[in-house]
PDB file of C-alpha atoms in Angstrom:
ATOM      1  CA  MET A   1      10.276 -16.787 -22.963  1.00  0.00           C
ATOM      2  CA  GLU A   2      12.695 -14.873 -20.311  1.00  0.00           C
ATOM      3  CA  ILE A   3      13.880 -11.626 -21.514  1.00  0.00           C
ATOM      4  CA  PRO A   4      18.049 -11.368 -20.912  1.00  0.00           C
ATOM      5  CA  ASN A   5      19.286  -8.733 -19.015  1.00  0.00           C
ATOM      6  CA  ASP A   6      21.886  -6.257 -20.179  1.00  0.00           C
ATOM      7  CA  ILE A   7      24.844  -8.054 -18.430  1.00  0.00           C
ATOM      8  CA  GLU A   8      23.780 -11.414 -20.644  1.00  0.00           C
ATOM      9  CA  LEU A   9      23.516  -9.345 -23.746  1.00  0.00           C
ATOM     10  CA  SER A  10      27.032  -8.180 -23.419  1.00  0.00           C
ATOM     11  CA  LEU A  11      28.081 -11.852 -24.033  1.00  0.00           C
ATOM     12  CA  VAL A  12      26.663 -11.760 -27.404  1.00  0.00           C
ATOM     13  CA  LYS A  13      27.696  -7.875 -28.126  1.00  0.00           C
ATOM     14  CA  LYS A  14      30.775  -6.469 -26.706  1.00  0.00           C
ATOM     15  CA  PHE A  15      32.058 -10.183 -26.057  1.00  0.00           C
ATOM     16  CA  ARG A  16      30.884 -12.285 -28.802  1.00  0.00           C
ATOM     17  CA  GLN A  17      34.708 -12.959 -30.060  1.00  0.00           C
ATOM     18  CA  GLY A  18      36.261 -13.057 -26.680  1.00  0.00           C
ATOM     19  CA  ILE A  19      33.720 -15.212 -24.749  1.00  0.00           C
ATOM     20  CA  TRP A  20      30.584 -16.198 -26.466  1.00  0.00           C
ATOM     21  CA  SER A  21      32.208 -17.838 -29.279  1.00  0.00           C
ATOM     22  CA  ARG A  22      35.034 -19.309 -27.324  1.00  0.00           C
ATOM     23  CA  PHE A  23      32.412 -20.794 -25.277  1.00  0.00           C
ATOM     24  CA  LEU A  24      30.690 -22.734 -27.730  1.00  0.00           C
ATOM     25  CA  LYS A  25      33.820 -23.640 -29.491  1.00  0.00           C
ATOM     26  CA  GLY A  26      34.734 -25.273 -26.343  1.00  0.00           C
ATOM     27  CA  VAL A  27      31.649 -26.833 -25.580  1.00  0.00           C
ATOM     28  CA  LYS A  28      30.732 -28.221 -29.264  1.00  0.00           C
ATOM     29  CA  ASN A  29      34.656 -29.127 -29.845  1.00  0.00           C
ATOM     30  CA  TYR A  30      34.454 -31.139 -26.703  1.00  0.00           C
ATOM     31  CA  GLU A  31      30.697 -32.345 -26.739  1.00  0.00           C
ATOM     32  CA  LEU A  32      30.400 -31.085 -23.462  1.00  0.00           C
ATOM     33  CA  ILE A  33      26.757 -31.033 -23.627  1.00  0.00           C
ATOM     34  CA  GLU A  34      24.414 -34.141 -24.817  1.00  0.00           C
ATOM     35  CA  PRO A  35      20.614 -34.295 -25.104  1.00  0.00           C
ATOM     36  CA  GLY A  36      18.760 -34.750 -21.990  1.00  0.00           C
ATOM     37  CA  ASP A  37      21.897 -33.786 -19.719  1.00  0.00           C
ATOM     38  CA  ARG A  38      21.213 -32.090 -16.303  1.00  0.00           C
ATOM     39  CA  ILE A  39      23.824 -29.969 -15.300  1.00  0.00           C
ATOM     40  CA  ALA A  40      24.877 -28.460 -11.805  1.00  0.00           C
ATOM     41  CA  VAL A  41      26.550 -25.273 -12.548  1.00  0.00           C
ATOM     42  CA  CYS A  42      28.953 -25.404  -9.598  1.00  0.00           C
ATOM     43  CA  ILE A  43      29.101 -21.449  -8.405  1.00  0.00           C
ATOM     44  CA  SER A  44      32.161 -20.796  -5.910  1.00  0.00           C
ATOM     45  CA  GLY A  45      31.512 -16.855  -6.085  1.00  0.00           C
ATOM     46  CA  GLY A  46      34.405 -15.909  -8.210  1.00  0.00           C
ATOM     47  CA  LYS A  47      34.490 -14.188 -11.519  1.00  0.00           C
ATOM     48  CA  ASP A  48      35.247 -17.254 -13.418  1.00  0.00           C
ATOM     49  CA  SER A  49      32.165 -19.671 -12.098  1.00  0.00           C
ATOM     50  CA  MET A  50      29.724 -16.444 -12.271  1.00  0.00           C
ATOM     51  CA  LEU A  51      30.289 -15.938 -15.807  1.00  0.00           C
ATOM     52  CA  MET A  52      30.212 -19.796 -16.615  1.00  0.00           C
ATOM     53  CA  ALA A  53      26.613 -19.532 -15.044  1.00  0.00           C
ATOM     54  CA  VAL A  54      25.902 -16.565 -17.275  1.00  0.00           C
ATOM     55  CA  CYS A  55      26.632 -18.488 -20.487  1.00  0.00           C
ATOM     56  CA  MET A  56      25.321 -21.772 -19.169  1.00  0.00           C
ATOM     57  CA  LYS A  57      21.642 -19.770 -18.574  1.00  0.00           C
ATOM     58  CA  ARG A  58      21.713 -18.435 -21.944  1.00  0.00           C
ATOM     59  CA  LEU A  59      22.997 -21.347 -23.881  1.00  0.00           C
ATOM     60  CA  GLN A  60      20.234 -23.834 -22.085  1.00  0.00           C
ATOM     61  CA  ARG A  61      17.654 -21.167 -23.144  1.00  0.00           C
ATOM     62  CA  TYR A  62      18.555 -21.191 -26.999  1.00  0.00           C
ATOM     63  CA  SER A  63      20.146 -24.185 -27.649  1.00  0.00           C
ATOM     64  CA  LYS A  64      18.967 -27.074 -30.193  1.00  0.00           C
ATOM     65  CA  ILE A  65      20.292 -29.552 -27.580  1.00  0.00           C
ATOM     66  CA  PRO A  66      17.551 -29.926 -24.606  1.00  0.00           C
ATOM     67  CA  PHE A  67      19.484 -29.980 -21.559  1.00  0.00           C
ATOM     68  CA  GLU A  68      18.521 -28.962 -18.016  1.00  0.00           C
ATOM     69  CA  VAL A  69      21.188 -26.422 -15.331  1.00  0.00           C
ATOM     70  CA  VAL A  70      20.867 -26.154 -11.714  1.00  0.00           C
ATOM     71  CA  PHE A  71      22.618 -23.755 -10.252  1.00  0.00           C
ATOM     72  CA  LEU A  72      24.573 -24.882  -7.221  1.00  0.00           C
ATOM     73  CA  VAL A  73      26.284 -23.093  -4.822  1.00  0.00           C
ATOM     74  CA  MET A  74      28.415 -25.165  -1.791  1.00  0.00           C
ATOM     75  CA  ASP A  75      28.893 -23.051   1.216  1.00  0.00           C
ATOM     76  CA  PRO A  76      32.182 -24.504   2.649  1.00  0.00           C
ATOM     77  CA  GLY A  77      32.267 -22.074   5.862  1.00  0.00           C
ATOM     78  CA  TYR A  78      32.084 -18.618   4.167  1.00  0.00           C
ATOM     79  CA  ASN A  79      31.731 -15.728   6.630  1.00  0.00           C
ATOM     80  CA  GLU A  80      28.650 -13.231   6.127  1.00  0.00           C
ATOM     81  CA  ILE A  81      30.023 -10.813   3.786  1.00  0.00           C
ATOM     82  CA  ASN A  82      31.479 -13.414   1.275  1.00  0.00           C
ATOM     83  CA  ARG A  83      28.349 -15.607   1.293  1.00  0.00           C
ATOM     84  CA  GLN A  84      25.914 -12.446   1.092  1.00  0.00           C
ATOM     85  CA  LYS A  85      28.112 -10.975  -1.981  1.00  0.00           C
ATOM     86  CA  ILE A  86      27.549 -14.601  -3.428  1.00  0.00           C
ATOM     87  CA  ILE A  87      23.810 -13.972  -3.336  1.00  0.00           C
ATOM     88  CA  ASP A  88      23.720 -10.400  -4.272  1.00  0.00           C
ATOM     89  CA  ASN A  89      25.727 -11.067  -7.556  1.00  0.00           C
ATOM     90  CA  ALA A  90      23.632 -13.947  -8.280  1.00  0.00           C
ATOM     91  CA  ASP A  91      20.432 -11.982  -7.798  1.00  0.00           C
ATOM     92  CA  ARG A  92      21.874  -9.726 -10.112  1.00  0.00           C
ATOM     93  CA  LEU A  93      22.950 -12.021 -12.929  1.00  0.00           C
ATOM     94  CA  GLU A  94      19.300 -13.612 -12.441  1.00  0.00           C
ATOM     95  CA  LEU A  95      20.725 -16.852 -11.297  1.00  0.00           C
ATOM     96  CA  PRO A  96      18.369 -18.974  -8.905  1.00  0.00           C
ATOM     97  CA  LEU A  97      20.739 -20.510  -6.638  1.00  0.00           C
ATOM     98  CA  ASN A  98      20.618 -24.044  -4.841  1.00  0.00           C
ATOM     99  CA  ILE A  99      22.839 -23.437  -1.817  1.00  0.00           C
ATOM    100  CA  PHE A 100      24.005 -26.379   0.401  1.00  0.00           C
ATOM    101  CA  GLU A 101      26.580 -26.073   3.556  1.00  0.00           C
ATOM    102  CA  THR A 102      29.398 -28.029   4.437  1.00  0.00           C
ATOM    103  CA  GLY A 103      32.140 -27.273   6.954  1.00  0.00           C
ATOM    104  CA  ILE A 104      35.016 -27.710   4.751  1.00  0.00           C
ATOM    105  CA  PHE A 105      36.729 -24.808   5.758  1.00  0.00           C
ATOM    106  CA  ASN A 106      37.060 -25.260   9.758  1.00  0.00           C
ATOM    107  CA  ALA A 107      37.861 -29.248   8.657  1.00  0.00           C
ATOM    108  CA  VAL A 108      41.139 -27.899   6.726  1.00  0.00           C
ATOM    109  CA  THR A 109      42.278 -24.905   8.943  1.00  0.00           C
ATOM    110  CA  LYS A 110      43.342 -27.940  11.063  1.00  0.00           C
ATOM    111  CA  VAL A 111      45.604 -29.634   8.324  1.00  0.00           C
ATOM    112  CA  ASP A 112      49.178 -28.784   8.652  1.00  0.00           C
ATOM    113  CA  SER A 113      50.081 -30.121   5.165  1.00  0.00           C
ATOM    114  CA  ASN A 114      48.745 -29.488   1.797  1.00  0.00           C
ATOM    115  CA  PRO A 115      45.321 -27.840   3.064  1.00  0.00           C
ATOM    116  CA  CYS A 116      44.303 -26.172  -0.440  1.00  0.00           C
ATOM    117  CA  TYR A 117      44.989 -29.922  -1.839  1.00  0.00           C
ATOM    118  CA  LEU A 118      42.567 -31.217   0.807  1.00  0.00           C
ATOM    119  CA  CYS A 119      39.951 -28.524   0.521  1.00  0.00           C
ATOM    120  CA  ALA A 120      39.775 -28.814  -3.160  1.00  0.00           C
ATOM    121  CA  ARG A 121      39.269 -32.573  -2.948  1.00  0.00           C
ATOM    122  CA  MET A 122      36.922 -32.376  -0.150  1.00  0.00           C
ATOM    123  CA  ARG A 123      34.934 -29.422  -2.108  1.00  0.00           C
ATOM    124  CA  ARG A 124      34.596 -31.832  -5.543  1.00  0.00           C
ATOM    125  CA  GLY A 125      33.456 -34.938  -3.371  1.00  0.00           C
ATOM    126  CA  TYR A 126      30.613 -32.609  -1.901  1.00  0.00           C
ATOM    127  CA  LEU A 127      29.520 -31.143  -5.340  1.00  0.00           C
ATOM    128  CA  TYR A 128      29.362 -34.661  -6.887  1.00  0.00           C
ATOM    129  CA  LYS A 129      27.176 -35.626  -4.338  1.00  0.00           C
ATOM    130  CA  ASN A 130      24.918 -33.036  -3.712  1.00  0.00           C
ATOM    131  CA  ALA A 131      24.202 -32.599  -7.616  1.00  0.00           C
ATOM    132  CA  GLN A 132      23.675 -36.501  -8.164  1.00  0.00           C
ATOM    133  CA  GLU A 133      21.083 -36.125  -5.186  1.00  0.00           C
ATOM    134  CA  LEU A 134      19.477 -33.350  -7.673  1.00  0.00           C
ATOM    135  CA  GLY A 135      19.444 -36.052 -10.349  1.00  0.00           C
ATOM    136  CA  CYS A 136      22.268 -34.215 -12.390  1.00  0.00           C
ATOM    137  CA  ASN A 137      24.754 -36.328 -14.515  1.00  0.00           C
ATOM    138  CA  LYS A 138      27.091 -33.764 -14.983  1.00  0.00           C
ATOM    139  CA  ILE A 139      28.912 -30.894 -12.795  1.00  0.00           C
ATOM    140  CA  ALA A 140      30.154 -28.046 -14.594  1.00  0.00           C
ATOM    141  CA  LEU A 141      33.138 -26.265 -13.190  1.00  0.00           C
ATOM    142  CA  GLY A 142      35.026 -22.658 -14.305  1.00  0.00           C
ATOM    143  CA  HIS A 143      38.088 -23.414 -15.330  1.00  0.00           C
ATOM    144  CA  HIS A 144      39.534 -21.285 -18.203  1.00  0.00           C
ATOM    145  CA  PHE A 145      42.285 -21.320 -20.924  1.00  0.00           C
ATOM    146  CA  ASP A 146      44.999 -19.831 -18.967  1.00  0.00           C
ATOM    147  CA  ASP A 147      44.177 -22.351 -16.054  1.00  0.00           C
ATOM    148  CA  VAL A 148      44.858 -25.160 -18.306  1.00  0.00           C
ATOM    149  CA  ILE A 149      48.076 -23.423 -20.002  1.00  0.00           C
ATOM    150  CA  GLU A 150      49.252 -22.725 -16.384  1.00  0.00           C
ATOM    151  CA  THR A 151      48.608 -26.510 -15.149  1.00  0.00           C
ATOM    152  CA  ILE A 152      50.344 -27.622 -18.230  1.00  0.00           C
ATOM    153  CA  LEU A 153      53.521 -25.715 -17.194  1.00  0.00           C
ATOM    154  CA  MET A 154      53.092 -26.577 -13.596  1.00  0.00           C
ATOM    155  CA  GLY A 155      53.219 -30.328 -14.117  1.00  0.00           C
ATOM    156  CA  MET A 156      56.498 -29.893 -16.321  1.00  0.00           C
ATOM    157  CA  LEU A 157      58.206 -27.288 -13.975  1.00  0.00           C
ATOM    158  CA  TYR A 158      57.059 -28.390 -10.309  1.00  0.00           C
ATOM    159  CA  GLY A 159      55.832 -32.042 -10.923  1.00  0.00           C
ATOM    160  CA  SER A 160      58.359 -33.934 -13.454  1.00  0.00           C
ATOM    161  CA  GLN A 161      55.249 -34.579 -15.620  1.00  0.00           C
ATOM    162  CA  VAL A 162      53.797 -33.925 -18.991  1.00  0.00           C
ATOM    163  CA  GLN A 163      49.747 -33.613 -18.309  1.00  0.00           C
ATOM    164  CA  THR A 164      46.710 -31.076 -19.050  1.00  0.00           C
ATOM    165  CA  MET A 165      43.649 -30.574 -17.224  1.00  0.00           C
ATOM    166  CA  MET A 166      40.838 -32.094 -19.563  1.00  0.00           C
ATOM    167  CA  PRO A 167      37.739 -30.566 -20.712  1.00  0.00           C
ATOM    168  CA  LYS A 168      35.882 -33.483 -18.957  1.00  0.00           C
ATOM    169  CA  ILE A 169      36.621 -36.586 -17.453  1.00  0.00           C
ATOM    170  CA  HIS A 170      34.366 -39.502 -15.850  1.00  0.00           C
ATOM    171  CA  SER A 171      34.263 -39.334 -11.815  1.00  0.00           C
ATOM    172  CA  GLU A 172      36.141 -42.186 -10.240  1.00  0.00           C
ATOM    173  CA  ASN A 173      33.869 -42.335  -7.194  1.00  0.00           C
ATOM    174  CA  PHE A 174      30.317 -41.563  -8.319  1.00  0.00           C
ATOM    175  CA  GLU A 175      29.485 -43.619 -10.755  1.00  0.00           C
ATOM    176  CA  GLY A 176      27.409 -42.240 -13.707  1.00  0.00           C
ATOM    177  CA  MET A 177      29.160 -38.618 -13.197  1.00  0.00           C
ATOM    178  CA  GLN A 178      30.595 -36.760 -15.411  1.00  0.00           C
ATOM    179  CA  LEU A 179      32.798 -33.441 -14.810  1.00  0.00           C
ATOM    180  CA  ILE A 180      32.782 -30.382 -17.818  1.00  0.00           C
ATOM    181  CA  ARG A 181      35.204 -27.282 -18.036  1.00  0.00           C
ATOM    182  CA  PRO A 182      32.457 -24.872 -20.490  1.00  0.00           C
ATOM    183  CA  LEU A 183      34.952 -22.143 -20.327  1.00  0.00           C
ATOM    184  CA  TYR A 184      37.868 -24.161 -21.289  1.00  0.00           C
ATOM    185  CA  MET A 185      38.559 -21.950 -24.368  1.00  0.00           C
ATOM    186  CA  VAL A 186      37.947 -18.696 -22.911  1.00  0.00           C
ATOM    187  CA  ARG A 187      40.848 -16.537 -21.699  1.00  0.00           C
ATOM    188  CA  GLU A 188      41.039 -14.825 -18.255  1.00  0.00           C
ATOM    189  CA  GLU A 189      41.960 -11.608 -19.596  1.00  0.00           C
ATOM    190  CA  ASP A 190      38.349 -11.498 -21.304  1.00  0.00           C
ATOM    191  CA  ILE A 191      36.572 -12.645 -18.123  1.00  0.00           C
ATOM    192  CA  ILE A 192      38.160  -9.879 -16.035  1.00  0.00           C
ATOM    193  CA  HIS A 193      37.269  -7.336 -18.788  1.00  0.00           C
ATOM    194  CA  TRP A 194      33.772  -8.386 -18.761  1.00  0.00           C
ATOM    195  CA  ALA A 195      33.315  -8.417 -14.934  1.00  0.00           C
ATOM    196  CA  GLU A 196      34.756  -4.703 -15.001  1.00  0.00           C
ATOM    197  CA  TYR A 197      32.753  -3.858 -17.880  1.00  0.00           C
ATOM    198  CA  ASN A 198      29.486  -4.705 -16.067  1.00  0.00           C
ATOM    199  CA  GLY A 199      30.789  -3.448 -12.830  1.00  0.00           C
ATOM    200  CA  LEU A 200      30.981  -6.692 -11.289  1.00  0.00           C
ATOM    201  CA  GLU A 201      33.201  -7.715  -8.227  1.00  0.00           C
ATOM    202  CA  PHE A 202      33.299 -11.248  -6.742  1.00  0.00           C
ATOM    203  CA  ILE A 203      34.777 -12.900  -4.425  1.00  0.00           C
ATOM    204  CA  GLN A 204      38.425 -15.023  -4.078  1.00  0.00           C
ATOM    205  CA  CYS A 205      38.696 -18.310  -2.617  1.00  0.00           C
ATOM    206  CA  ALA A 206      37.320 -16.907   0.499  1.00  0.00           C
ATOM    207  CA  CYS A 207      38.685 -19.847   2.867  1.00  0.00           C
ATOM    208  CA  ARG A 208      40.202 -18.725   6.290  1.00  0.00           C
ATOM    209  CA  PHE A 209      43.194 -17.223   4.966  1.00  0.00           C
ATOM    210  CA  THR A 210      41.878 -14.982   2.232  1.00  0.00           C
ATOM    211  CA  GLU A 211      38.369 -14.410   3.120  1.00  0.00           C
ATOM    212  CA  ASN A 212      38.533 -10.677   3.772  1.00  0.00           C
ATOM    213  CA  LEU A 213      39.657 -10.407  -0.188  1.00  0.00           C
ATOM    214  CA  THR A 214      37.356  -9.573  -3.228  1.00  0.00           C
ATOM    215  CA  VAL A 215      38.855 -10.170  -6.790  1.00  0.00           C
ATOM    216  CA  GLN A 216      40.498  -7.840  -8.908  1.00  0.00           C
ATOM    217  CA  ASP A 217      43.933  -9.198  -9.041  1.00  0.00           C
ATOM    218  CA  ASN A 218      45.172 -12.780 -10.653  1.00  0.00           C
ATOM    219  CA  GLY A 219      45.676 -14.828  -7.386  1.00  0.00           C
ATOM    220  CA  SER A 220      48.295 -15.425  -4.378  1.00  0.00           C
ATOM    221  CA  SER A 221      51.644 -13.791  -4.753  1.00  0.00           C
ATOM    222  CA  SER A 222      53.039 -16.965  -2.752  1.00  0.00           C
ATOM    223  CA  SER A 223      51.516 -19.711  -5.279  1.00  0.00           C
ATOM    224  CA  LYS A 224      53.282 -21.702  -7.711  1.00  0.00           C
ATOM    225  CA  ARG A 225      50.471 -20.699  -9.845  1.00  0.00           C
ATOM    226  CA  HIS A 226      51.144 -16.852  -9.229  1.00  0.00           C
ATOM    227  CA  GLU A 227      54.751 -17.908 -10.387  1.00  0.00           C
ATOM    228  CA  VAL A 228      53.879 -19.432 -13.782  1.00  0.00           C
ATOM    229  CA  LYS A 229      51.139 -16.576 -14.537  1.00  0.00           C
ATOM    230  CA  LEU A 230      54.157 -14.120 -14.210  1.00  0.00           C
ATOM    231  CA  LEU A 231      56.592 -16.158 -16.219  1.00  0.00           C
ATOM    232  CA  LEU A 232      53.875 -16.410 -18.694  1.00  0.00           C
ATOM    233  CA  LYS A 233      53.813 -12.741 -19.281  1.00  0.00           C
ATOM    234  CA  GLN A 234      57.316 -12.363 -19.220  1.00  0.00           C
ATOM    235  CA  LEU A 235      57.257 -15.300 -22.186  1.00  0.00           C
ATOM    236  CA  ARG A 236      54.181 -13.194 -24.122  1.00  0.00           C
ATOM    237  CA  ALA A 237      56.263 -10.174 -24.605  1.00  0.00           C
ATOM    238  CA  ASN A 238      58.747 -11.796 -26.624  1.00  0.00           C
ATOM    239  CA  ASN A 239      56.141 -14.361 -28.189  1.00  0.00           C
ATOM    240  CA  PRO A 240      52.417 -13.361 -28.287  1.00  0.00           C
ATOM    241  CA  ALA A 241      51.399 -17.042 -29.573  1.00  0.00           C
ATOM    242  CA  VAL A 242      53.154 -18.691 -26.593  1.00  0.00           C
ATOM    243  CA  ASP A 243      50.135 -19.584 -24.771  1.00  0.00           C
ATOM    244  CA  MET A 244      48.398 -21.452 -27.949  1.00  0.00           C
ATOM    245  CA  ASN A 245      51.649 -23.222 -28.478  1.00  0.00           C
ATOM    246  CA  ILE A 246      51.889 -24.642 -25.166  1.00  0.00           C
ATOM    247  CA  PHE A 247      48.410 -25.718 -25.861  1.00  0.00           C
ATOM    248  CA  ARG A 248      49.017 -27.461 -29.055  1.00  0.00           C
ATOM    249  CA  SER A 249      51.782 -29.128 -27.717  1.00  0.00           C
ATOM    250  CA  VAL A 250      49.865 -31.507 -25.463  1.00  0.00           C
ATOM    251  CA  GLU A 251      47.131 -31.870 -28.792  1.00  0.00           C
ATOM    252  CA  ASN A 252      50.270 -32.991 -31.309  1.00  0.00           C
ATOM    253  CA  VAL A 253      52.074 -35.241 -29.011  1.00  0.00           C
ATOM    254  CA  ASN A 254      54.033 -37.747 -31.085  1.00  0.00           C
ATOM    255  CA  LEU A 255      54.513 -41.200 -28.946  1.00  0.00           C
ATOM    256  CA  GLN A 256      57.633 -41.869 -30.882  1.00  0.00           C
ATOM    257  CA  THR A 257      59.622 -39.364 -29.556  1.00  0.00           C
ATOM    258  CA  ILE A 258      58.559 -39.765 -25.994  1.00  0.00           C
ATOM    259  CA  ILE A 259      61.078 -41.734 -23.725  1.00  0.00           C
ATOM    260  CA  SER A 260      58.208 -43.412 -21.668  1.00  0.00           C
ATOM    261  CA  TYR A 261      54.692 -42.864 -21.032  1.00  0.00           C
ATOM    262  CA  HIS A 262      51.794 -44.580 -19.319  1.00  0.00           C
ATOM    263  CA  ILE A 263      47.715 -45.065 -19.378  1.00  0.00           C
ATOM    264  CA  GLY A 264      46.681 -45.765 -15.848  1.00  0.00           C
ATOM    265  CA  ASP A 265      49.312 -48.255 -14.314  1.00  0.00           C
ATOM    266  CA  GLU A 266      50.481 -49.508 -17.732  1.00  0.00           C
ATOM    267  CA  TYR A 267      54.004 -48.004 -18.571  1.00  0.00           C
ATOM    268  CA  HIS A 268      55.685 -48.251 -21.766  1.00  0.00           C
ATOM    269  CA  HIS A 269      59.172 -47.385 -22.129  1.00  0.00           C
ATOM    270  CA  PHE A 270      60.812 -46.232 -25.604  1.00  0.00           C
ATOM    271  CA  LEU A 271      63.567 -49.598 -25.371  1.00  0.00           C
ATOM    272  CA  ASP A 272      60.578 -51.895 -25.003  1.00  0.00           C
ATOM    273  CA  ASN A 273      60.636 -52.820 -28.652  1.00  0.00           C
ATOM    274  CA  PHE A 274      63.484 -50.575 -30.084  1.00  0.00           C
ATOM    275  CA  LYS A 275      65.495 -53.608 -31.306  1.00  0.00           C
ATOM    276  CA  GLU A 276      62.589 -54.925 -33.411  1.00  0.00           C
ATOM    277  CA  GLY A 277      62.352 -51.289 -34.921  1.00  0.00           C
ATOM    278  CA  ARG A 278      58.938 -50.800 -33.380  1.00  0.00           C
ATOM    279  CA  SER A 279      57.390 -47.926 -31.262  1.00  0.00           C
ATOM    280  CA  VAL A 280      56.680 -47.724 -27.791  1.00  0.00           C
ATOM    281  CA  ARG A 281      53.333 -48.999 -28.722  1.00  0.00           C
ATOM    282  CA  GLY A 282      54.412 -51.799 -30.200  1.00  0.00           C
ATOM    283  CA  THR A 283      53.423 -51.053 -34.085  1.00  0.00           C
ATOM    284  CA  VAL A 284      55.652 -50.426 -37.131  1.00  0.00           C
ATOM    285  CA  ALA A 285      57.132 -46.851 -36.745  1.00  0.00           C
ATOM    286  CA  GLY A 286      55.867 -45.106 -39.256  1.00  0.00           C
ATOM    287  CA  SER A 287      55.761 -45.316 -43.290  1.00  0.00           C
ATOM    288  CA  GLU A 288      57.995 -47.185 -45.253  1.00  0.00           C
ATOM    289  CA  ASP A 289      59.944 -44.043 -45.733  1.00  0.00           C
ATOM    290  CA  LYS A 290      60.104 -43.448 -42.216  1.00  0.00           C
ATOM    291  CA  GLU A 291      61.622 -46.810 -41.825  1.00  0.00           C
ATOM    292  CA  LYS A 292      64.183 -46.671 -44.009  1.00  0.00           C
ATOM    293  CA  ASN A 293      64.961 -43.131 -42.439  1.00  0.00           C
ATOM    294  CA  ASP A 294      65.097 -44.395 -39.355  1.00  0.00           C
ATOM    295  CA  ASP A 295      67.654 -47.700 -40.557  1.00  0.00           C
ATOM    296  CA  LYS A 296      70.186 -44.778 -41.720  1.00  0.00           C
ATOM    297  CA  TYR A 297      70.461 -43.633 -38.607  1.00  0.00           C
ATOM    298  CA  LEU A 298      70.610 -47.519 -36.827  1.00  0.00           C
ATOM    299  CA  LYS A 299      73.741 -48.444 -39.238  1.00  0.00           C
TER     300      LYS A 299
END
């Protein structure tokens, strides 16, 4: 059996509570890995995907559930320095890379409207396609707990909707493929501490706009996500539990208190069945006691 290196061992020693236990919790709670899976662990070169790769490598070695991993790197047009940085970090972390090339960066730099959105969509498609060609049925991305919280707030503040980043989804365009997020419960702060503790430096997005940057900060100051990061930092000063409260808010949704919602193209409004004393789902609203309580307010 392969002997784990010191960086991997730091996950179960120094960072057992902050990273390893939360990683395992996410995998278990959301059933991200099943027997026989062949998972493409997608590495962008940043701190999150590199940590995820180390976690998945260790889990695959010791898990009671038999599954395979492939460490997949898409080169969308990195400059030589950033590409070599990914290779060097992978060597240090003892990750055998499968690298394939695309021309995404050159394509999106010619787009004036939402180049980052287009880039993300194209990268996702290429990852699905190449993972499927390698016999994989899942791709794993390195989104973490802070990404989830920020997505919830961004949807509310800038998108006029309540939604979250799901721990796993089915691909709409690649039949039989799923996307999983193994770091779903891991905090970004702990990932940064892990990288610093082990003396690791990673690249950022590395596109034409940021290719000369290395990751030691939390993102672009001009982005909406960075605005949300600053907002959360302010909120935590008064309420340390604010992150978990935001997360729980999308776990404890009461449809009887929602004005409207939709599942795909099927829309529901609370007035649809209101006169009959029924909830938006068309079922009797709550228990008998609840109905009596509603009647009190309707009289």
